[in-house]
Structure formats: C-alpha cells, structure tokens
C-alpha cells in the first residue's frame, strides 16, 4: 500500500524540495518560521513564499 508521510523536525527551505521529490504529502515548517514572538506581516509573507517556491521546485523535479 502507498503511505504518504509528513516530515517534521529539521525541515529547512534548503532541504524542503528533497521531501517533495521523495513523495511527502507536505511538511511541517515551524522551524522555517523560527521562534520569533512576532512577525511583521510582509516578512512572514515573504518567508512563506520562499517555502512555497522550494516545495514547488521539488514537485517539479518529481514530475508532479
């Protein structure tokens, strides 16, 4: 049977594409956001765009 996995812990923008290529259903990116108490909205949006671009790059490599 096919099992989908959701990695968490140690996920970075740099290694996120590898998880997408390996077939992960998604990833927990808490560490990418960091332990900041507060984010400015523009900075948070910019960071999440980097995360999404990294994920989509991995999917493209996988051919998904």
Coordinates of C-alpha atoms in Angstrom, one line a residue:
X1 CA 0.0 0.0 0.0
X2 CA 1.1 3.6 -0.6
X3 CA 1.8 5.5 2.5
X4 CA 2.1 9.3 2.5
X5 CA 4.4 10.9 5.1
X6 CA 4.6 14.3 6.6
X7 CA 8.2 15.2 7.8
X8 CA 8.6 17.4 10.8
X9 CA 11.8 18.5 12.6
X10 CA 14.8 19.6 10.8
X11 CA 12.9 20.8 7.7
X12 CA 14.5 23.8 6.1
X13 CA 13.9 25.8 2.9
X14 CA 17.1 24.2 1.6
X15 CA 16.0 20.6 2.1
X16 CA 12.3 21.0 1.6
X17 CA 12.5 20.2 -2.2
X18 CA 14.0 16.8 -1.3
X19 CA 11.0 15.9 0.8
X20 CA 8.7 16.9 -2.1
X21 CA 10.8 14.9 -4.5
X22 CA 10.5 11.9 -2.2
X23 CA 6.8 12.0 -2.3
X24 CA 5.9 13.6 1.1
X25 CA 2.3 14.8 1.4
X26 CA 3.6 18.0 2.9
X27 CA 5.9 19.2 5.6
X28 CA 5.8 20.9 9.0
X29 CA 7.8 24.1 8.6
X30 CA 7.7 25.5 12.1
X31 CA 11.5 25.8 12.2
X32 CA 11.4 27.8 9.0
X33 CA 9.3 30.4 10.6
X34 CA 11.5 30.4 13.7
X35 CA 10.9 31.2 17.3
X36 CA 10.1 34.9 16.8
X37 CA 7.4 36.2 19.1
X38 CA 6.1 38.5 16.4
X39 CA 6.4 38.7 12.7
X40 CA 5.7 41.7 10.5
X41 CA 3.1 40.5 8.0
X42 CA 5.2 41.4 5.0
X43 CA 8.2 39.5 6.3
X44 CA 6.1 36.4 7.1
X45 CA 4.5 36.5 3.6
X46 CA 8.0 36.8 2.0
X47 CA 9.2 33.8 4.1
X48 CA 6.2 31.7 3.2
X49 CA 6.6 32.5 -0.5
X50 CA 10.2 31.1 -0.2
X51 CA 8.8 28.0 1.4
X52 CA 6.2 27.5 -1.3
X53 CA 8.7 28.1 -4.1
X54 CA 11.0 25.5 -2.5
X55 CA 8.2 22.9 -2.3
X56 CA 7.0 23.6 -5.8
X57 CA 10.6 23.2 -7.1
X58 CA 10.7 19.7 -5.5
X59 CA 7.4 18.8 -7.0
X60 CA 8.6 19.9 -10.5
X61 CA 11.7 17.7 -10.1
X62 CA 9.4 14.8 -9.2
X63 CA 7.2 15.5 -12.2
X64 CA 4.1 16.0 -10.1

